[in-house]
CSV table of C-alpha atoms in Angstrom, one decimal:
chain,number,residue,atom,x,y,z
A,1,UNK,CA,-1.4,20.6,-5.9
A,2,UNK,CA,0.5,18.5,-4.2
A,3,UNK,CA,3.9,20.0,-1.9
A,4,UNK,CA,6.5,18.2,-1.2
A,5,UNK,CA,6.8,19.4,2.7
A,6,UNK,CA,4.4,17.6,4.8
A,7,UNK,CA,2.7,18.7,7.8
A,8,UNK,CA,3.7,17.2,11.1
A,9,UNK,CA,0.3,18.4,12.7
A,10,UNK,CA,-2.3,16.2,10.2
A,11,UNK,CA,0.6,13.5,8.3
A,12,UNK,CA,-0.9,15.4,4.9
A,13,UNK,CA,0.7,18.1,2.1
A,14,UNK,CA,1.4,21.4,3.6
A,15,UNK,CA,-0.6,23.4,1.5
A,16,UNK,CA,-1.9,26.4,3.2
A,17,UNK,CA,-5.0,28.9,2.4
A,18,UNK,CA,-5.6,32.5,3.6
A,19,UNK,CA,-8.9,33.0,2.2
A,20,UNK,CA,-9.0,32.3,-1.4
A,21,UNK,CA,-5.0,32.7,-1.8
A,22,UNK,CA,-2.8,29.5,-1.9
A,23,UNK,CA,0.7,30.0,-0.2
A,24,UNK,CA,3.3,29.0,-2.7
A,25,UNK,CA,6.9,30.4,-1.4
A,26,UNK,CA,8.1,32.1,1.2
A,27,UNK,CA,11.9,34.3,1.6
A,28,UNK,CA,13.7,34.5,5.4
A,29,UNK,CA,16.2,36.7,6.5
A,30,UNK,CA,18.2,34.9,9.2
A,31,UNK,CA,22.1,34.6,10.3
A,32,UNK,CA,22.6,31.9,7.8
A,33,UNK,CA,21.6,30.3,5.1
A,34,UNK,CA,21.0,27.1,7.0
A,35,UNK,CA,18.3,29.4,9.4
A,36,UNK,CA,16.7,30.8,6.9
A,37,UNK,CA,16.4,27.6,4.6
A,38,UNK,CA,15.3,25.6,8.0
A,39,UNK,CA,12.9,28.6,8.7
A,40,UNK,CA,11.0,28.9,5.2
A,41,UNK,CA,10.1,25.4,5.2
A,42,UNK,CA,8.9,26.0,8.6
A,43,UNK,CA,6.9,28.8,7.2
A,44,UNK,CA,5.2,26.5,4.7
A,45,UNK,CA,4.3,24.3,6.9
A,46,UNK,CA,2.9,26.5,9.3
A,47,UNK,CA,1.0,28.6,6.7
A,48,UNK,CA,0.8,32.4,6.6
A,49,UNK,CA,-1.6,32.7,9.6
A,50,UNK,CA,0.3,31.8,12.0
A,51,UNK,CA,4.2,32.2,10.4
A,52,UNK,CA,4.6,35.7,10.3
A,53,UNK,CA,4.1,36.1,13.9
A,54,UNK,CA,6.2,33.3,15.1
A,55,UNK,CA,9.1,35.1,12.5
A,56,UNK,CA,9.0,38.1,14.2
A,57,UNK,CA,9.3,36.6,17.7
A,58,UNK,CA,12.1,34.7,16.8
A,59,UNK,CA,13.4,38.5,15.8
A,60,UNK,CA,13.8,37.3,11.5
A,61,UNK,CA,12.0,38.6,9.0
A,62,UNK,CA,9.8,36.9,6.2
A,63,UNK,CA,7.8,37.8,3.5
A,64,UNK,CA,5.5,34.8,1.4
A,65,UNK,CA,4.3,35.0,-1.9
A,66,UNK,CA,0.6,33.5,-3.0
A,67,UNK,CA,-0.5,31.9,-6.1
A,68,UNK,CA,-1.9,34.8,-7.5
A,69,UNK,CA,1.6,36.9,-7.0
A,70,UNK,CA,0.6,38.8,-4.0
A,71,UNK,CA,3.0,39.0,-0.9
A,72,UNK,CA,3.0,39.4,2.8
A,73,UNK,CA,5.6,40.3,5.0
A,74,UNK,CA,6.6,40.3,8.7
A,75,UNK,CA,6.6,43.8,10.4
A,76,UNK,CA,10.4,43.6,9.7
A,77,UNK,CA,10.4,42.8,6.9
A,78,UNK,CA,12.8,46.1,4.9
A,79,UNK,CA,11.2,47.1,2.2
């Protein structure tokens, strides 16, 4: 699968693993729409690894979703 947000690091798809799981979405919680929309494509490109904790020291919240419907979230993240 190809994704339409390419990766500044490798010039390639962003299209990001963690283990067997394939990132697919990701929600943000910011001061504005424009932040959070700016901010989830970061996440995509950045891949759950290393997103969550550069969310929660920019003091948002995140949760991603994988292909096979599991989520994570950041530690604040409100459930």
């Amino acid at each position: 699968v190809v994704h339409p947000l390419l990766d500044p690091r490798t010039g390639t798809s962003a299209h990001h693993h963690s283990g067997s799981r394939r990132l697919v979405g990701a929600t943000v919680v910011a001061g504005t729409a424009a932040w959070a929309e700016a901010w989830t494509k970061a996440l995509m490109v950045l891949g759950p690894d290393e997103a969550l904790p550069a969310v929660e020291a920019a003091g948002l919240a995140a949760e991603v979703v994988f292909d096979d419907g599991t989520t994570r979230s950041s530690s604040t993240w409100a459930r």
